[in-house]
C-alpha cells in the first residue's frame, strides 16, 4: 500500500509541477480564477499534511507569491512521502475544517483526499486553460504511467 501511495503522490507532484509550468509560460493570458485554483490545489495538500502532522496549516484559498508555488509543491511532496513512510494508515486524526467544524478520519482517508482533490482541481484548471486558447496538459494517470 505504501508503494502505491508513493506512486500516486509522485504523479500528483509531477502534474502539479506541469500545471505551474504551463501557467508560468502563459502568465499574461491567465485569469485570477486559474491562479486561485492552482494555489488552492497546493494549499489543500499542505493543509491535509499539516492536519496529519499537527503543524500550522495554510488558509485553503490563500494566494501565495507565484514564484513560491514550485517550492510549496516540492515541500508538499516530501511531507506527504514522509507521512506515507512513517504512519499507520488506520490511525484516526481529529481536525477542524476551514469553517471550524470538527471531524475525524483515518490517515489513509486524508492522504487519498489530498491526491483526489488535486486531480479534481487540475481538471478545472485544464478547462480554464482551454477556454483561454491554451493547450491543456494531459494529466490522466495512465498518461503518466505510459
mmCIF file of N, CA and C in Angstrom:
data_model
loop_
_atom_site.group_PDB
_atom_site.id
_atom_site.type_symbol
_atom_site.label_atom_id
_atom_site.label_comp_id
_atom_site.label_asym_id
_atom_site.label_seq_id
_atom_site.Cartn_x
_atom_site.Cartn_y
_atom_site.Cartn_z
ATOM 1 N N UNK A 1 0.830 -1.191 0.000
ATOM 2 C CA UNK A 1 0.000 0.000 0.000
ATOM 3 C C UNK A 1 0.876 1.258 0.000
ATOM 4 N N UNK A 2 1.953 1.224 0.765
ATOM 5 C CA UNK A 2 2.824 2.404 0.827
ATOM 6 C C UNK A 2 3.390 2.743 -0.542
ATOM 7 N N UNK A 3 3.848 1.710 -1.278
ATOM 8 C CA UNK A 3 4.415 1.957 -2.600
ATOM 9 C C UNK A 3 3.387 2.557 -3.548
ATOM 10 N N UNK A 4 2.159 2.106 -3.450
ATOM 11 C CA UNK A 4 1.093 2.629 -4.324
ATOM 12 C C UNK A 4 0.787 4.093 -3.988
ATOM 13 N N UNK A 5 0.742 4.416 -2.709
ATOM 14 C CA UNK A 5 0.502 5.808 -2.323
ATOM 15 C C UNK A 5 1.670 6.706 -2.733
ATOM 16 N N UNK A 6 2.881 6.219 -2.574
ATOM 17 C CA UNK A 6 4.051 6.997 -3.007
ATOM 18 C C UNK A 6 3.958 7.273 -4.502
ATOM 19 N N UNK A 7 3.589 6.262 -5.282
ATOM 20 C CA UNK A 7 3.414 6.429 -6.722
ATOM 21 C C UNK A 7 2.367 7.503 -7.025
ATOM 22 N N UNK A 8 1.253 7.487 -6.303
ATOM 23 C CA UNK A 8 0.199 8.480 -6.526
ATOM 24 C C UNK A 8 0.649 9.887 -6.128
ATOM 25 N N UNK A 9 1.457 9.993 -5.088
ATOM 26 C CA UNK A 9 1.978 11.313 -4.725
ATOM 27 C C UNK A 9 3.041 11.780 -5.721
ATOM 28 N N UNK A 10 3.803 10.854 -6.300
ATOM 29 C CA UNK A 10 4.742 11.234 -7.358
ATOM 30 C C UNK A 10 3.978 11.759 -8.573
ATOM 31 N N UNK A 11 2.887 11.088 -8.925
ATOM 32 C CA UNK A 11 2.009 11.527 -10.011
ATOM 33 C C UNK A 11 1.454 12.927 -9.714
ATOM 34 N N UNK A 12 0.960 13.125 -8.505
ATOM 35 C CA UNK A 12 0.408 14.416 -8.099
ATOM 36 C C UNK A 12 1.469 15.509 -8.193
ATOM 37 N N UNK A 13 2.637 15.232 -7.667
ATOM 38 C CA UNK A 13 3.742 16.194 -7.702
ATOM 39 C C UNK A 13 4.107 16.549 -9.147
ATOM 40 N N UNK A 14 4.228 15.530 -9.974
ATOM 41 C CA UNK A 14 4.625 15.735 -11.369
ATOM 42 C C UNK A 14 3.645 16.652 -12.100
ATOM 43 N N UNK A 15 2.347 16.347 -11.981
ATOM 44 C CA UNK A 15 1.383 17.141 -12.743
ATOM 45 C C UNK A 15 1.074 18.485 -12.091
ATOM 46 N N UNK A 16 1.256 18.621 -10.798
ATOM 47 C CA UNK A 16 1.186 19.963 -10.200
ATOM 48 C C UNK A 16 2.311 20.823 -10.772
ATOM 49 N N UNK A 17 3.486 20.218 -10.900
ATOM 50 C CA UNK A 17 4.638 20.932 -11.462
ATOM 51 C C UNK A 17 4.376 21.326 -12.916
ATOM 52 N N UNK A 18 3.779 20.420 -13.680
ATOM 53 C CA UNK A 18 3.454 20.729 -15.071
ATOM 54 C C UNK A 18 2.432 21.855 -15.172
ATOM 55 N N UNK A 19 1.473 21.878 -14.267
ATOM 56 C CA UNK A 19 0.476 22.954 -14.258
ATOM 57 C C UNK A 19 1.129 24.290 -13.927
ATOM 58 N N UNK A 20 2.016 24.293 -12.956
ATOM 59 C CA UNK A 20 2.726 25.526 -12.609
ATOM 60 C C UNK A 20 3.514 26.023 -13.821
ATOM 61 N N UNK A 21 4.163 25.101 -14.541
ATOM 62 C CA UNK A 21 4.958 25.482 -15.715
ATOM 63 C C UNK A 21 4.093 26.097 -16.804
ATOM 64 N N UNK A 22 2.977 25.453 -17.142
ATOM 65 C CA UNK A 22 2.150 25.969 -18.237
ATOM 66 C C UNK A 22 1.525 27.307 -17.870
ATOM 67 N N UNK A 23 1.173 27.463 -16.614
ATOM 68 C CA UNK A 23 0.642 28.758 -16.166
ATOM 69 C C UNK A 23 1.739 29.814 -16.264
ATOM 70 N N UNK A 24 2.943 29.477 -15.844
ATOM 71 C CA UNK A 24 4.065 30.421 -15.880
ATOM 72 C C UNK A 24 4.366 30.864 -17.304
ATOM 73 N N UNK A 25 4.411 29.937 -18.238
ATOM 74 C CA UNK A 25 4.720 30.240 -19.635
ATOM 75 C C UNK A 25 3.645 31.135 -20.259
ATOM 76 N N UNK A 26 2.410 30.989 -19.782
ATOM 77 C CA UNK A 26 1.283 31.735 -20.355
ATOM 78 C C UNK A 26 0.706 32.772 -19.399
ATOM 79 N N UNK A 27 1.505 33.235 -18.468
ATOM 80 C CA UNK A 27 1.001 34.069 -17.369
ATOM 81 C C UNK A 27 0.218 35.295 -17.851
ATOM 82 N N UNK A 28 0.574 35.860 -18.982
ATOM 83 C CA UNK A 28 -0.135 37.053 -19.468
ATOM 84 C C UNK A 28 -1.573 36.743 -19.893
ATOM 85 N N UNK A 29 -1.870 35.475 -20.169
ATOM 86 C CA UNK A 29 -3.220 35.061 -20.587
ATOM 87 C C UNK A 29 -4.039 34.476 -19.437
ATOM 88 N N UNK A 30 -3.414 34.282 -18.291
ATOM 89 C CA UNK A 30 -4.031 33.552 -17.187
ATOM 90 C C UNK A 30 -4.901 34.474 -16.350
ATOM 91 N N UNK A 31 -6.115 34.004 -16.031
ATOM 92 C CA UNK A 31 -7.032 34.809 -15.225
ATOM 93 C C UNK A 31 -6.878 34.508 -13.731
ATOM 94 N N UNK A 32 -7.550 35.311 -12.919
ATOM 95 C CA UNK A 32 -7.464 35.158 -11.460
ATOM 96 C C UNK A 32 -7.999 33.819 -10.978
ATOM 97 N N UNK A 33 -9.025 33.296 -11.646
ATOM 98 C CA UNK A 33 -9.613 32.007 -11.233
ATOM 99 C C UNK A 33 -8.568 30.889 -11.350
ATOM 100 N N UNK A 34 -7.804 30.897 -12.433
ATOM 101 C CA UNK A 34 -6.761 29.880 -12.621
ATOM 102 C C UNK A 34 -5.691 30.006 -11.547
ATOM 103 N N UNK A 35 -5.273 31.233 -11.273
ATOM 104 C CA UNK A 35 -4.275 31.469 -10.214
ATOM 105 C C UNK A 35 -4.827 31.003 -8.866
ATOM 106 N N UNK A 36 -6.078 31.303 -8.613
ATOM 107 C CA UNK A 36 -6.716 30.890 -7.368
ATOM 108 C C UNK A 36 -6.759 29.368 -7.252
ATOM 109 N N UNK A 37 -7.083 28.687 -8.346
ATOM 110 C CA UNK A 37 -7.194 27.222 -8.307
ATOM 111 C C UNK A 37 -5.849 26.523 -8.146
ATOM 112 N N UNK A 38 -4.798 27.014 -8.798
ATOM 113 C CA UNK A 38 -3.501 26.353 -8.611
ATOM 114 C C UNK A 38 -3.022 26.560 -7.177
ATOM 115 N N UNK A 39 -3.268 27.743 -6.626
ATOM 116 C CA UNK A 39 -2.925 27.974 -5.223
ATOM 117 C C UNK A 39 -3.735 27.059 -4.313
ATOM 118 N N UNK A 40 -5.025 26.985 -4.541
ATOM 119 C CA UNK A 40 -5.897 26.148 -3.716
ATOM 120 C C UNK A 40 -5.479 24.680 -3.779
ATOM 121 N N UNK A 41 -5.125 24.221 -4.960
ATOM 122 C CA UNK A 41 -4.684 22.834 -5.141
ATOM 123 C C UNK A 41 -3.483 22.535 -4.249
ATOM 124 N N UNK A 42 -2.510 23.426 -4.262
ATOM 125 C CA UNK A 42 -1.304 23.231 -3.442
ATOM 126 C C UNK A 42 -1.596 23.458 -1.968
ATOM 127 N N UNK A 43 -2.391 24.480 -1.675
ATOM 128 C CA UNK A 43 -2.726 24.778 -0.277
ATOM 129 C C UNK A 43 -3.430 23.607 0.380
ATOM 130 N N UNK A 44 -4.350 22.990 -0.341
ATOM 131 C CA UNK A 44 -5.130 21.896 0.241
ATOM 132 C C UNK A 44 -4.237 20.716 0.624
ATOM 133 N N UNK A 45 -3.264 20.380 -0.214
ATOM 134 C CA UNK A 45 -2.356 19.289 0.145
ATOM 135 C C UNK A 45 -1.552 19.669 1.381
ATOM 136 N N UNK A 46 -1.127 20.917 1.452
ATOM 137 C CA UNK A 46 -0.396 21.384 2.626
ATOM 138 C C UNK A 46 -1.281 21.288 3.870
ATOM 139 N N UNK A 47 -2.552 21.630 3.736
ATOM 140 C CA UNK A 47 -3.493 21.581 4.857
ATOM 141 C C UNK A 47 -3.663 20.141 5.342
ATOM 142 N N UNK A 48 -3.860 19.200 4.420
ATOM 143 C CA UNK A 48 -4.039 17.792 4.834
ATOM 144 C C UNK A 48 -2.772 17.263 5.504
ATOM 145 N N UNK A 49 -1.606 17.577 4.931
ATOM 146 C CA UNK A 49 -0.353 17.162 5.574
ATOM 147 C C UNK A 49 -0.265 17.738 6.984
ATOM 148 N N UNK A 50 -0.598 19.010 7.121
ATOM 149 C CA UNK A 50 -0.496 19.685 8.416
ATOM 150 C C UNK A 50 -1.460 19.098 9.444
ATOM 151 N N UNK A 51 -2.638 18.741 9.002
ATOM 152 C CA UNK A 51 -3.592 18.116 9.919
ATOM 153 C C UNK A 51 -3.033 16.800 10.449
ATOM 154 N N UNK A 52 -2.435 16.030 9.583
ATOM 155 C CA UNK A 52 -1.870 14.745 10.000
ATOM 156 C C UNK A 52 -0.680 14.959 10.932
ATOM 157 N N UNK A 53 0.169 15.917 10.611
ATOM 158 C CA UNK A 53 1.396 16.143 11.372
ATOM 159 C C UNK A 53 1.207 17.083 12.566
ATOM 160 N N UNK A 54 0.047 17.680 12.699
ATOM 161 C CA UNK A 54 -0.196 18.614 13.797
ATOM 162 C C UNK A 54 0.573 19.916 13.643
ATOM 163 N N UNK A 55 0.765 20.346 12.404
ATOM 164 C CA UNK A 55 1.511 21.580 12.127
ATOM 165 C C UNK A 55 0.559 22.700 11.722
ATOM 166 N N UNK A 56 1.104 23.903 11.617
ATOM 167 C CA UNK A 56 0.310 25.068 11.198
ATOM 168 C C UNK A 56 -0.030 24.924 9.717
ATOM 169 N N UNK A 57 -1.297 25.147 9.411
ATOM 170 C CA UNK A 57 -1.777 24.977 8.039
ATOM 171 C C UNK A 57 -1.972 26.320 7.341
ATOM 172 N N UNK A 58 -1.876 26.284 6.025
ATOM 173 C CA UNK A 58 -2.227 27.428 5.191
ATOM 174 C C UNK A 58 -3.734 27.648 5.274
ATOM 175 N N UNK A 59 -4.173 28.794 4.793
ATOM 176 C CA UNK A 59 -5.587 29.012 4.515
ATOM 177 C C UNK A 59 -5.851 28.336 3.166
ATOM 178 N N UNK A 60 -7.002 27.687 3.014
ATOM 179 C CA UNK A 60 -7.226 26.910 1.792
ATOM 180 C C UNK A 60 -7.300 27.762 0.527
ATOM 181 N N UNK A 61 -7.709 29.011 0.641
ATOM 182 C CA UNK A 61 -7.818 29.871 -0.540
ATOM 183 C C UNK A 61 -6.800 31.007 -0.544
ATOM 184 N N UNK A 62 -5.743 30.897 0.275
ATOM 185 C CA UNK A 62 -4.734 31.964 0.265
ATOM 186 C C UNK A 62 -4.009 31.985 -1.080
ATOM 187 N N UNK A 63 -3.619 33.175 -1.489
ATOM 188 C CA UNK A 63 -2.843 33.328 -2.721
ATOM 189 C C UNK A 63 -1.383 33.525 -2.325
ATOM 190 N N UNK A 64 -0.560 32.609 -2.764
ATOM 191 C CA UNK A 64 0.873 32.652 -2.482
ATOM 192 C C UNK A 64 1.588 33.371 -3.623
ATOM 193 N N UNK A 65 2.748 33.967 -3.360
ATOM 194 C CA UNK A 65 3.515 34.531 -4.471
ATOM 195 C C UNK A 65 3.767 33.434 -5.512
ATOM 196 N N UNK A 66 3.538 33.745 -6.776
ATOM 197 C CA UNK A 66 3.649 32.726 -7.826
ATOM 198 C C UNK A 66 5.021 32.056 -7.809
ATOM 199 N N UNK A 67 6.050 32.829 -7.536
ATOM 200 C CA UNK A 67 7.408 32.257 -7.537
ATOM 201 C C UNK A 67 7.623 31.248 -6.404
ATOM 202 N N UNK A 68 6.702 31.168 -5.442
ATOM 203 C CA UNK A 68 6.815 30.197 -4.342
ATOM 204 C C UNK A 68 6.092 28.879 -4.629
ATOM 205 N N UNK A 69 5.319 28.812 -5.697
ATOM 206 C CA UNK A 69 4.485 27.624 -5.922
ATOM 207 C C UNK A 69 5.299 26.352 -6.136
ATOM 208 N N UNK A 70 6.396 26.445 -6.881
ATOM 209 C CA UNK A 70 7.257 25.261 -7.079
ATOM 210 C C UNK A 70 7.752 24.719 -5.742
ATOM 211 N N UNK A 71 8.201 25.617 -4.876
ATOM 212 C CA UNK A 71 8.726 25.204 -3.565
ATOM 213 C C UNK A 71 7.615 24.620 -2.691
ATOM 214 N N UNK A 72 6.434 25.210 -2.723
ATOM 215 C CA UNK A 72 5.310 24.672 -1.954
ATOM 216 C C UNK A 72 4.973 23.270 -2.451
ATOM 217 N N UNK A 73 4.941 23.084 -3.757
ATOM 218 C CA UNK A 73 4.674 21.766 -4.331
ATOM 219 C C UNK A 73 5.737 20.760 -3.877
ATOM 220 N N UNK A 74 6.990 21.197 -3.918
ATOM 221 C CA UNK A 74 8.113 20.341 -3.504
ATOM 222 C C UNK A 74 7.995 19.952 -2.025
ATOM 223 N N UNK A 75 7.714 20.928 -1.171
ATOM 224 C CA UNK A 75 7.564 20.649 0.264
ATOM 225 C C UNK A 75 6.368 19.728 0.526
ATOM 226 N N UNK A 76 5.267 19.981 -0.166
ATOM 227 C CA UNK A 76 4.090 19.117 -0.024
ATOM 228 C C UNK A 76 4.435 17.673 -0.347
ATOM 229 N N UNK A 77 5.134 17.487 -1.460
ATOM 230 C CA UNK A 77 5.511 16.138 -1.889
ATOM 231 C C UNK A 77 6.346 15.448 -0.813
ATOM 232 N N UNK A 78 7.367 16.117 -0.334
ATOM 233 C CA UNK A 78 8.246 15.486 0.656
ATOM 234 C C UNK A 78 7.514 15.198 1.970
ATOM 235 N N UNK A 79 6.658 16.095 2.396
ATOM 236 C CA UNK A 79 5.894 15.840 3.632
ATOM 237 C C UNK A 79 4.923 14.680 3.438
ATOM 238 N N UNK A 80 4.266 14.628 2.296
ATOM 239 C CA UNK A 80 3.334 13.525 2.027
ATOM 240 C C UNK A 80 4.074 12.186 2.027
ATOM 241 N N UNK A 81 5.233 12.146 1.408
ATOM 242 C CA UNK A 81 6.030 10.900 1.386
ATOM 243 C C UNK A 81 6.464 10.533 2.798
ATOM 244 N N UNK A 82 6.892 11.502 3.572
ATOM 245 C CA UNK A 82 7.270 11.255 4.968
ATOM 246 C C UNK A 82 6.091 10.639 5.727
ATOM 247 N N UNK A 83 4.909 11.193 5.546
ATOM 248 C CA UNK A 83 3.716 10.666 6.221
ATOM 249 C C UNK A 83 3.458 9.225 5.785
ATOM 250 N N UNK A 84 3.513 8.971 4.481
ATOM 251 C CA UNK A 84 3.269 7.618 3.967
ATOM 252 C C UNK A 84 4.255 6.632 4.577
ATOM 253 N N UNK A 85 5.511 7.004 4.642
ATOM 254 C CA UNK A 85 6.543 6.081 5.116
ATOM 255 C C UNK A 85 6.487 5.826 6.621
ATOM 256 N N UNK A 86 5.967 6.781 7.397
ATOM 257 C CA UNK A 86 6.054 6.666 8.847
ATOM 258 C C UNK A 86 4.726 6.439 9.556
ATOM 259 N N UNK A 87 3.618 6.412 8.834
ATOM 260 C CA UNK A 87 2.319 6.415 9.508
ATOM 261 C C UNK A 87 1.612 5.073 9.483
ATOM 262 N N UNK A 88 0.761 4.910 10.459
ATOM 263 C CA UNK A 88 -0.211 3.820 10.492
ATOM 264 C C UNK A 88 -1.447 4.362 9.779
ATOM 265 N N UNK A 89 -1.764 3.822 8.612
ATOM 266 C CA UNK A 89 -2.851 4.352 7.787
ATOM 267 C C UNK A 89 -4.211 4.277 8.468
ATOM 268 N N UNK A 90 -4.358 3.389 9.440
ATOM 269 C CA UNK A 90 -5.635 3.246 10.138
ATOM 270 C C UNK A 90 -5.794 4.225 11.297
ATOM 271 N N UNK A 91 -4.698 4.879 11.692
ATOM 272 C CA UNK A 91 -4.785 5.844 12.790
ATOM 273 C C UNK A 91 -5.756 6.947 12.416
ATOM 274 N N UNK A 92 -6.603 7.307 13.363
ATOM 275 C CA UNK A 92 -7.595 8.355 13.126
ATOM 276 C C UNK A 92 -7.096 9.668 13.716
ATOM 277 N N UNK A 93 -7.325 10.727 12.983
ATOM 278 C CA UNK A 93 -6.883 12.062 13.369
ATOM 279 C C UNK A 93 -8.117 12.954 13.478
ATOM 280 N N UNK A 94 -8.219 13.657 14.598
ATOM 281 C CA UNK A 94 -9.286 14.644 14.742
ATOM 282 C C UNK A 94 -8.747 15.993 14.272
ATOM 283 N N UNK A 95 -9.561 16.715 13.526
ATOM 284 C CA UNK A 95 -9.144 18.014 12.990
ATOM 285 C C UNK A 95 -10.373 18.884 12.795
ATOM 286 N N UNK A 96 -10.118 20.145 12.504
ATOM 287 C CA UNK A 96 -11.200 21.082 12.185
ATOM 288 C C UNK A 96 -11.073 21.488 10.722
ATOM 289 N N UNK A 97 -12.218 21.577 10.051
ATOM 290 C CA UNK A 97 -12.169 22.058 8.674
ATOM 291 C C UNK A 97 -11.999 23.576 8.665
ATOM 292 N N UNK A 98 -11.997 24.158 7.472
ATOM 293 C CA UNK A 98 -11.745 25.595 7.358
ATOM 294 C C UNK A 98 -12.847 26.446 7.987
ATOM 295 N N UNK A 99 -13.996 25.844 8.256
ATOM 296 C CA UNK A 99 -15.103 26.557 8.911
ATOM 297 C C UNK A 99 -15.140 26.305 10.420
ATOM 298 N N UNK A 100 -14.174 25.518 10.928
ATOM 299 C CA UNK A 100 -14.085 25.262 12.364
ATOM 300 C C UNK A 100 -14.858 24.045 12.840
ATOM 301 N N UNK A 101 -15.493 23.307 11.930
ATOM 302 C CA UNK A 101 -16.244 22.110 12.310
ATOM 303 C C UNK A 101 -15.284 20.935 12.511
ATOM 304 N N UNK A 102 -15.509 20.160 13.592
ATOM 305 C CA UNK A 102 -14.614 19.039 13.909
ATOM 306 C C UNK A 102 -15.016 17.779 13.154
ATOM 307 N N UNK A 103 -13.982 17.066 12.705
ATOM 308 C CA UNK A 103 -14.142 15.785 12.015
ATOM 309 C C UNK A 103 -13.037 14.848 12.467
ATOM 310 N N UNK A 104 -13.185 13.585 12.115
ATOM 311 C CA UNK A 104 -12.153 12.589 12.387
ATOM 312 C C UNK A 104 -12.103 11.628 11.212
ATOM 313 N N UNK A 105 -10.894 11.417 10.680
ATOM 314 C CA UNK A 105 -10.693 10.489 9.577
ATOM 315 C C UNK A 105 -9.391 9.738 9.772
ATOM 316 N N UNK A 106 -9.270 8.623 9.058
ATOM 317 C CA UNK A 106 -8.024 7.875 9.099
ATOM 318 C C UNK A 106 -6.967 8.598 8.263
ATOM 319 N N UNK A 107 -5.722 8.311 8.545
ATOM 320 C CA UNK A 107 -4.626 8.896 7.780
ATOM 321 C C UNK A 107 -4.754 8.500 6.312
ATOM 322 N N UNK A 108 -5.120 7.254 6.041
ATOM 323 C CA UNK A 108 -5.305 6.841 4.647
ATOM 324 C C UNK A 108 -6.354 7.699 3.965
ATOM 325 N N UNK A 109 -7.484 7.908 4.602
ATOM 326 C CA UNK A 109 -8.556 8.715 4.006
ATOM 327 C C UNK A 109 -8.080 10.134 3.731
ATOM 328 N N UNK A 110 -7.315 10.682 4.632
ATOM 329 C CA UNK A 110 -6.815 12.043 4.472
ATOM 330 C C UNK A 110 -5.797 12.130 3.328
ATOM 331 N N UNK A 111 -4.922 11.139 3.236
ATOM 332 C CA UNK A 111 -3.951 11.111 2.147
ATOM 333 C C UNK A 111 -4.642 10.956 0.800
ATOM 334 N N UNK A 112 -5.614 10.049 0.746
ATOM 335 C CA UNK A 112 -6.326 9.839 -0.513
ATOM 336 C C UNK A 112 -7.102 11.096 -0.913
ATOM 337 N N UNK A 113 -7.664 11.783 0.057
ATOM 338 C CA UNK A 113 -8.358 13.043 -0.215
ATOM 339 C C UNK A 113 -7.406 14.049 -0.853
ATOM 340 N N UNK A 114 -6.200 14.160 -0.330
ATOM 341 C CA UNK A 114 -5.225 15.107 -0.885
ATOM 342 C C UNK A 114 -4.929 14.794 -2.351
ATOM 343 N N UNK A 115 -4.771 13.523 -2.674
ATOM 344 C CA UNK A 115 -4.488 13.108 -4.056
ATOM 345 C C UNK A 115 -5.694 13.386 -4.951
ATOM 346 N N UNK A 116 -6.850 12.927 -4.528
ATOM 347 C CA UNK A 116 -8.062 13.048 -5.334
ATOM 348 C C UNK A 116 -8.440 14.514 -5.557
ATOM 349 N N UNK A 117 -8.308 15.314 -4.531
ATOM 350 C CA UNK A 117 -8.625 16.738 -4.600
ATOM 351 C C UNK A 117 -7.735 17.443 -5.622
ATOM 352 N N UNK A 118 -6.463 17.110 -5.643
ATOM 353 C CA UNK A 118 -5.536 17.705 -6.614
ATOM 354 C C UNK A 118 -5.941 17.352 -8.042
ATOM 355 N N UNK A 119 -6.306 16.100 -8.250
ATOM 356 C CA UNK A 119 -6.722 15.653 -9.583
ATOM 357 C C UNK A 119 -7.939 16.436 -10.054
ATOM 358 N N UNK A 120 -8.898 16.598 -9.182
ATOM 359 C CA UNK A 120 -10.123 17.324 -9.491
ATOM 360 C C UNK A 120 -9.817 18.756 -9.942
ATOM 361 N N UNK A 121 -8.988 19.447 -9.174
ATOM 362 C CA UNK A 121 -8.705 20.842 -9.493
ATOM 363 C C UNK A 121 -7.799 20.999 -10.706
ATOM 364 N N UNK A 122 -6.921 20.045 -10.968
ATOM 365 C CA UNK A 122 -6.136 20.117 -12.205
ATOM 366 C C UNK A 122 -7.063 20.022 -13.417
ATOM 367 N N UNK A 123 -8.125 19.231 -13.303
ATOM 368 C CA UNK A 123 -9.119 19.169 -14.372
ATOM 369 C C UNK A 123 -9.797 20.514 -14.582
ATOM 370 N N UNK A 124 -10.141 21.178 -13.502
ATOM 371 C CA UNK A 124 -10.743 22.512 -13.609
ATOM 372 C C UNK A 124 -9.775 23.503 -14.261
ATOM 373 N N UNK A 125 -8.530 23.444 -13.852
ATOM 374 C CA UNK A 125 -7.522 24.342 -14.416
ATOM 375 C C UNK A 125 -7.381 24.083 -15.915
ATOM 376 N N UNK A 126 -7.339 22.813 -16.304
ATOM 377 C CA UNK A 126 -7.241 22.480 -17.726
ATOM 378 C C UNK A 126 -8.419 23.054 -18.513
ATOM 379 N N UNK A 127 -9.589 22.985 -17.948
ATOM 380 C CA UNK A 127 -10.769 23.540 -18.607
ATOM 381 C C UNK A 127 -10.620 25.054 -18.805
ATOM 382 N N UNK A 128 -10.123 25.735 -17.784
ATOM 383 C CA UNK A 128 -9.902 27.183 -17.891
ATOM 384 C C UNK A 128 -8.808 27.505 -18.916
ATOM 385 N N UNK A 129 -7.754 26.692 -18.939
ATOM 386 C CA UNK A 129 -6.692 26.910 -19.922
ATOM 387 C C UNK A 129 -7.244 26.784 -21.340
ATOM 388 N N UNK A 130 -8.032 25.743 -21.564
ATOM 389 C CA UNK A 130 -8.605 25.509 -22.887
ATOM 390 C C UNK A 130 -9.492 26.683 -23.315
ATOM 391 N N UNK A 131 -10.274 27.225 -22.383
ATOM 392 C CA UNK A 131 -11.142 28.374 -22.685
ATOM 393 C C UNK A 131 -10.334 29.607 -23.079
ATOM 394 N N UNK A 132 -9.093 29.662 -22.618
ATOM 395 C CA UNK A 132 -8.212 30.789 -22.914
ATOM 396 C C UNK A 132 -7.408 30.545 -24.196
ATOM 397 N N UNK A 133 -7.590 29.384 -24.808
ATOM 398 C CA UNK A 133 -6.857 29.057 -26.021
ATOM 399 C C UNK A 133 -5.517 28.400 -25.774
ATOM 400 N N UNK A 134 -5.269 27.961 -24.553
ATOM 401 C CA UNK A 134 -4.014 27.294 -24.188
ATOM 402 C C UNK A 134 -4.255 25.786 -24.215
ATOM 403 N N UNK A 135 -3.359 25.068 -24.854
ATOM 404 C CA UNK A 135 -3.474 23.605 -24.931
ATOM 405 C C UNK A 135 -3.363 23.012 -23.522
ATOM 406 N N UNK A 136 -4.404 22.292 -23.083
ATOM 407 C CA UNK A 136 -4.347 21.724 -21.729
ATOM 408 C C UNK A 136 -3.287 20.626 -21.607
ATOM 409 N N UNK A 137 -2.876 20.380 -20.382
ATOM 410 C CA UNK A 137 -1.901 19.335 -20.077
ATOM 411 C C UNK A 137 -2.663 18.018 -19.907
ATOM 412 N N UNK A 138 -2.216 16.977 -20.583
ATOM 413 C CA UNK A 138 -2.840 15.658 -20.408
ATOM 414 C C UNK A 138 -2.391 15.097 -19.066
ATOM 415 N N UNK A 139 -3.282 15.132 -18.084
ATOM 416 C CA UNK A 139 -2.904 14.786 -16.709
ATOM 417 C C UNK A 139 -3.482 13.454 -16.236
ATOM 418 N N UNK A 140 -4.062 12.676 -17.136
ATOM 419 C CA UNK A 140 -4.579 11.381 -16.713
ATOM 420 C C UNK A 140 -3.452 10.509 -16.165
ATOM 421 N N UNK A 141 -3.774 9.764 -15.144
ATOM 422 C CA UNK A 141 -2.786 8.884 -14.514
ATOM 423 C C UNK A 141 -2.165 7.928 -15.526
ATOM 424 N N UNK A 142 -2.978 7.392 -16.435
ATOM 425 C CA UNK A 142 -2.475 6.413 -17.400
ATOM 426 C C UNK A 142 -1.423 7.030 -18.312
ATOM 427 N N UNK A 143 -1.574 8.330 -18.656
ATOM 428 C CA UNK A 143 -0.565 9.005 -19.465
ATOM 429 C C UNK A 143 0.740 9.120 -18.685
ATOM 430 N N UNK A 144 0.638 9.353 -17.413
ATOM 431 C CA UNK A 144 1.816 9.414 -16.540
ATOM 432 C C UNK A 144 2.534 8.074 -16.506
ATOM 433 N N UNK A 145 1.770 7.005 -16.425
ATOM 434 C CA UNK A 145 2.366 5.671 -16.328
ATOM 435 C C UNK A 145 2.950 5.191 -17.666
ATOM 436 N N UNK A 146 2.436 5.707 -18.761
ATOM 437 C CA UNK A 146 2.965 5.306 -20.087
ATOM 438 C C UNK A 146 4.330 5.909 -20.286
#
